[in-house]
PDB file of C-alpha atoms in Angstrom:
ATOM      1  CA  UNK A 119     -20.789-103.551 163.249  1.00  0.00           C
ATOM      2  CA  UNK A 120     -23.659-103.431 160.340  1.00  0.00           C
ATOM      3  CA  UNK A 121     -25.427 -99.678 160.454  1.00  0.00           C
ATOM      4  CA  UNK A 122     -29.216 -99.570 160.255  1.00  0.00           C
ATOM      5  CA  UNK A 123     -30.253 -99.100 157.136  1.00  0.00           C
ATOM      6  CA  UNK A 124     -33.290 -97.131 158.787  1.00  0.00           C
ATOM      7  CA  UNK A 125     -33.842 -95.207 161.493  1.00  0.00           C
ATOM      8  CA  UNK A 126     -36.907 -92.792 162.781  1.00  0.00           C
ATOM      9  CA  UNK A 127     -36.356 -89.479 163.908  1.00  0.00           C
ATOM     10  CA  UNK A 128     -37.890 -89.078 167.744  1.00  0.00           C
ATOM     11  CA  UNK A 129     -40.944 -87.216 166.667  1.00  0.00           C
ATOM     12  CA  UNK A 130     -41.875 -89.419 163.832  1.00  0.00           C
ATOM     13  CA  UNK A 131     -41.636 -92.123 166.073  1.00  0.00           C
ATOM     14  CA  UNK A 132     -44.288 -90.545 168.565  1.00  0.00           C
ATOM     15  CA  UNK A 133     -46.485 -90.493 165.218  1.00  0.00           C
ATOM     16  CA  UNK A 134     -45.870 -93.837 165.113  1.00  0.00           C
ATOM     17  CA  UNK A 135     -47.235 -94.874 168.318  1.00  0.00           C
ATOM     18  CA  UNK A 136     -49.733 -92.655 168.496  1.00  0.00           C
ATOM     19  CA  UNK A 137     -51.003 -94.374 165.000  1.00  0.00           C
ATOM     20  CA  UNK A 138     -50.566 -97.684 166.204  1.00  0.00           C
ATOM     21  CA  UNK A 139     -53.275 -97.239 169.083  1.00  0.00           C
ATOM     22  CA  UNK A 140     -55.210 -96.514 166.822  1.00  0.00           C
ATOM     23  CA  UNK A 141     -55.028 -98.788 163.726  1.00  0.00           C
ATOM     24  CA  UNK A 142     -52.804-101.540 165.366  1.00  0.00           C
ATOM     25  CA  UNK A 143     -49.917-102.838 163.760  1.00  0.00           C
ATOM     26  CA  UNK A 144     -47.834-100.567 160.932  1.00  0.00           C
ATOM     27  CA  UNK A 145     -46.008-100.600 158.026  1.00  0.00           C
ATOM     28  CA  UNK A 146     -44.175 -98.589 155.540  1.00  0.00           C
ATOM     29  CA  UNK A 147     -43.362 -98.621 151.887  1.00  0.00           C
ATOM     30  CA  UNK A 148     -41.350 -96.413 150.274  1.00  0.00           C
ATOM     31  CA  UNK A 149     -41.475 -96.336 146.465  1.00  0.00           C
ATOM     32  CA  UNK A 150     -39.818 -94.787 144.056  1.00  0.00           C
ATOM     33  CA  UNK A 151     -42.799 -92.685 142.689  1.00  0.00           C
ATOM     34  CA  UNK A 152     -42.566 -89.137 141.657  1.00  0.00           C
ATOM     35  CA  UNK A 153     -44.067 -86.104 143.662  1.00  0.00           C
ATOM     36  CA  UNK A 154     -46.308 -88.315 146.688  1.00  0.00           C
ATOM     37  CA  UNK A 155     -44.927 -91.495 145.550  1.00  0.00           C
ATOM     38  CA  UNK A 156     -41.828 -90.848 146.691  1.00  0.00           C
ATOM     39  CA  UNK A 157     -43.221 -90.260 150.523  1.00  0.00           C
ATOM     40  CA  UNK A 158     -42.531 -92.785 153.124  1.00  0.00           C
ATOM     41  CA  UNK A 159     -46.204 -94.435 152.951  1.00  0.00           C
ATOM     42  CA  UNK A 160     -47.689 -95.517 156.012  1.00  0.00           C
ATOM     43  CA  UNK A 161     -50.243 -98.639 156.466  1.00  0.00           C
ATOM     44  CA  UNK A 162     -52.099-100.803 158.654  1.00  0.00           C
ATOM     45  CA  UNK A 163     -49.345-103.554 158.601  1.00  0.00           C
ATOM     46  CA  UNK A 164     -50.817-106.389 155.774  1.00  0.00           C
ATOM     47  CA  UNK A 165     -52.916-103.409 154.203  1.00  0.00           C
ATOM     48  CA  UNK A 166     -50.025-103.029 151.539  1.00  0.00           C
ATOM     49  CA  UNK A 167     -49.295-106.457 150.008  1.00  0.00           C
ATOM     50  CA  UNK A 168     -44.886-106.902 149.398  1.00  0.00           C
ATOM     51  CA  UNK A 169     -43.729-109.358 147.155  1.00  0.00           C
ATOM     52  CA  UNK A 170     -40.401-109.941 145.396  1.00  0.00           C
ATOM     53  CA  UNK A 171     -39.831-106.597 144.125  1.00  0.00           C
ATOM     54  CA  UNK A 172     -39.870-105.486 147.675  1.00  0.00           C
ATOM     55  CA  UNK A 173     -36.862-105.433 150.427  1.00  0.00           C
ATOM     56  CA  UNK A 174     -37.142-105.191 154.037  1.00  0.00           C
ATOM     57  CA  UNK A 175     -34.995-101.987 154.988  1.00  0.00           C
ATOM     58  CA  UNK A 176     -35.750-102.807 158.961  1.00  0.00           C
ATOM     59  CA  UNK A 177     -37.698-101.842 161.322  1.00  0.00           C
ATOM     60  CA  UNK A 178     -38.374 -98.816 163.181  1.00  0.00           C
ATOM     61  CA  UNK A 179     -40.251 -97.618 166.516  1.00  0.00           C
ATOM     62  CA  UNK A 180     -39.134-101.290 167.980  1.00  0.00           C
ATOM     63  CA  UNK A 181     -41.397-103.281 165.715  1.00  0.00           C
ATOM     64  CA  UNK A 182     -42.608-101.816 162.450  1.00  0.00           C
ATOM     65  CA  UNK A 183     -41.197-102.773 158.912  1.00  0.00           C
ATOM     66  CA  UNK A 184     -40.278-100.688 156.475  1.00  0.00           C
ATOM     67  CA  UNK A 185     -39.829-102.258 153.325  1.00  0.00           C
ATOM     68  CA  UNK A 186     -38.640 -99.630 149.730  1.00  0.00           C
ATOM     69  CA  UNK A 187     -39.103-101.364 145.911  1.00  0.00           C
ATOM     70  CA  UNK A 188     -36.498-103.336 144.663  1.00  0.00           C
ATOM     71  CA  UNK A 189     -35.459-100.628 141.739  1.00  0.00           C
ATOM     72  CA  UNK A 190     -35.120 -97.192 144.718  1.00  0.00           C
ATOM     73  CA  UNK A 191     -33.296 -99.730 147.244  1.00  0.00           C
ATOM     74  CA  UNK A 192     -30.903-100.491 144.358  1.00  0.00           C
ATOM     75  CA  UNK A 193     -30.578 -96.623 143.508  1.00  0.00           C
ATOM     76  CA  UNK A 194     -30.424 -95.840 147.459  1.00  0.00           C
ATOM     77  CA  UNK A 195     -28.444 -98.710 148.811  1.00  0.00           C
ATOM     78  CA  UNK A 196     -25.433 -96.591 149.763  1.00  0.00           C
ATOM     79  CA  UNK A 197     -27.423 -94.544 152.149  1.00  0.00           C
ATOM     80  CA  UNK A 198     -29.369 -95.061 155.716  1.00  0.00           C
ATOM     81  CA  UNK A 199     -32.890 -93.669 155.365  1.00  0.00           C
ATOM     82  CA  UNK A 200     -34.408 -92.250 158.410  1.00  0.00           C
ATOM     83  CA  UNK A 201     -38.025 -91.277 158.182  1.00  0.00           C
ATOM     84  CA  UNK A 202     -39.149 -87.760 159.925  1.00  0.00           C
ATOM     85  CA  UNK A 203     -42.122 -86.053 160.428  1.00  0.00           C
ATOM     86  CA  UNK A 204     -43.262 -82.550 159.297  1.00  0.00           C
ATOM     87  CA  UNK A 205     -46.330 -79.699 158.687  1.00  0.00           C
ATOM     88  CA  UNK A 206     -48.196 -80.753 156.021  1.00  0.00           C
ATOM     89  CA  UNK A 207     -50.692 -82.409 154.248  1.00  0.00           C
ATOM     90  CA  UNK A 208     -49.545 -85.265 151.668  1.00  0.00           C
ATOM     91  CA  UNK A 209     -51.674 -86.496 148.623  1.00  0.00           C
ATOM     92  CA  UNK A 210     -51.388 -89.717 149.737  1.00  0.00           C
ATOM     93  CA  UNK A 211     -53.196 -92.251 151.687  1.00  0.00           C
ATOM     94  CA  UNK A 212     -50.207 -92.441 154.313  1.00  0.00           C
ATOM     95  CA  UNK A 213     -52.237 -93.020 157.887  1.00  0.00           C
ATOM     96  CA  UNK A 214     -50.400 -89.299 158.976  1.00  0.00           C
ATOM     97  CA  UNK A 215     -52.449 -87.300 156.648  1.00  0.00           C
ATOM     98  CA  UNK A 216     -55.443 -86.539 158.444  1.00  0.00           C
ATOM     99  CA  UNK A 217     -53.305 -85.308 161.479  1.00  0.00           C
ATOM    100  CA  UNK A 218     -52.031 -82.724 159.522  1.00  0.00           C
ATOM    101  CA  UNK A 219     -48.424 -83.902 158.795  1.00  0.00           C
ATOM    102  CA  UNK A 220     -46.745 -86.058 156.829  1.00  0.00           C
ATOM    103  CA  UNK A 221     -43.840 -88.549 156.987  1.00  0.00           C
ATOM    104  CA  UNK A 222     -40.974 -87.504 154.959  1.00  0.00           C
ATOM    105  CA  UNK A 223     -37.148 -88.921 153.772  1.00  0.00           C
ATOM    106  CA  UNK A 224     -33.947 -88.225 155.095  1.00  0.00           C
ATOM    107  CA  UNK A 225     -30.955 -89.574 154.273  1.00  0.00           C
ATOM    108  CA  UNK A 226     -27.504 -89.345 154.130  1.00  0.00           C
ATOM    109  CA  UNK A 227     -24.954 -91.473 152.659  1.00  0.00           C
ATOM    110  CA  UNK A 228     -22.867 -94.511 154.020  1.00  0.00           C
ATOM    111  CA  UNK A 229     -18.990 -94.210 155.242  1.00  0.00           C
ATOM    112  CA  UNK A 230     -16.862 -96.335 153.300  1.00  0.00           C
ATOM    113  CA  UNK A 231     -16.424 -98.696 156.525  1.00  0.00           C
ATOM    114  CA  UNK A 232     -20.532 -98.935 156.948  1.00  0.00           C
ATOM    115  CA  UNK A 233     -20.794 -99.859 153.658  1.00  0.00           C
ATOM    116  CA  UNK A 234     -18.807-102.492 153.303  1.00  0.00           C
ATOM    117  CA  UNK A 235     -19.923-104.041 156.339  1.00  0.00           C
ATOM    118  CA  UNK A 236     -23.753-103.776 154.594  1.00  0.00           C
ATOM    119  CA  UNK A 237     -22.106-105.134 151.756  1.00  0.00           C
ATOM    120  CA  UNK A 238     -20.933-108.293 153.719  1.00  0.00           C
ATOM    121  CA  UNK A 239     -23.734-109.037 155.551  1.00  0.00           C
ATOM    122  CA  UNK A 240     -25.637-109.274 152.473  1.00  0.00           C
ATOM    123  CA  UNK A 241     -29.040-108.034 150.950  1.00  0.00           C
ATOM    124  CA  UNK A 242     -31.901-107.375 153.222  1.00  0.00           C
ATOM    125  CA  UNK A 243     -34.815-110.223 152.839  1.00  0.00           C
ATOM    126  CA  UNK A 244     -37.726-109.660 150.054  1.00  0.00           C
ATOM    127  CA  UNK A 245     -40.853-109.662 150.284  1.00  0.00           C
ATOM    128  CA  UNK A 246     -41.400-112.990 149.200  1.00  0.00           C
TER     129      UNK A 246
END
């Protein structure tokens, strides 16, 4: 069986929902920026434009992508993300900000048996 390569924690994914009434459809990006930029980024869904140096991670809260650059999904590829919420305010323009949290990274790594199964089903899609 091929692990998710993300997941949401519970209460991130009430954020989600909550958001989604009120902008519609979401998206992440997580890049590999320092400080903010590394912050799971949250968007109207089109607002950010993906390309090629993109790759779809998944999808969390039933229907929203989450897509990471090409150059952190290569550094990262060994671990399942999983996107949380907590107090705070981020620098960003992540759609969570003015609520007073922010979307953060977890992560932990892979079992050798999870990996290889990711391995053999291949690299997620791009953004192209």
């Amino acid at each position: 069986m091929v692990p998710a390569r993300v997941t949401a924690t519970p209460e991130a994914e009430a954020m989600m929902r909550s958001l989604t009434q009120t902008h519609g459809p979401l998206m992440f990006h997580q890049s590999g920026g320092c400080c903010d930029g590394s912050a799971p980024m949250c968007f109207p869904r089109g607002e950010f434009r993906v390309g090629a140096q993109d790759v779809l991670l998944g999808q969390v809260a039933g229907d929203i992508p989450v897509w990471i650059g090409r150059a952190q999904f290569d550094y990262w590829r060994h671990t399942q993300v999983m996107i949380d919420i907590v107090p705070g305010r981020g620098a960003g323009m992540s759609l969570e900000s003015p609520e007073g949290l922010r979307f953060i990274v977890r992560s932990r790594v892979f079992t050798d048996e999870e990996y290889v199964a990711l391995e053999a089903a291949g690299d997620p899609a791009d953004g192209n």
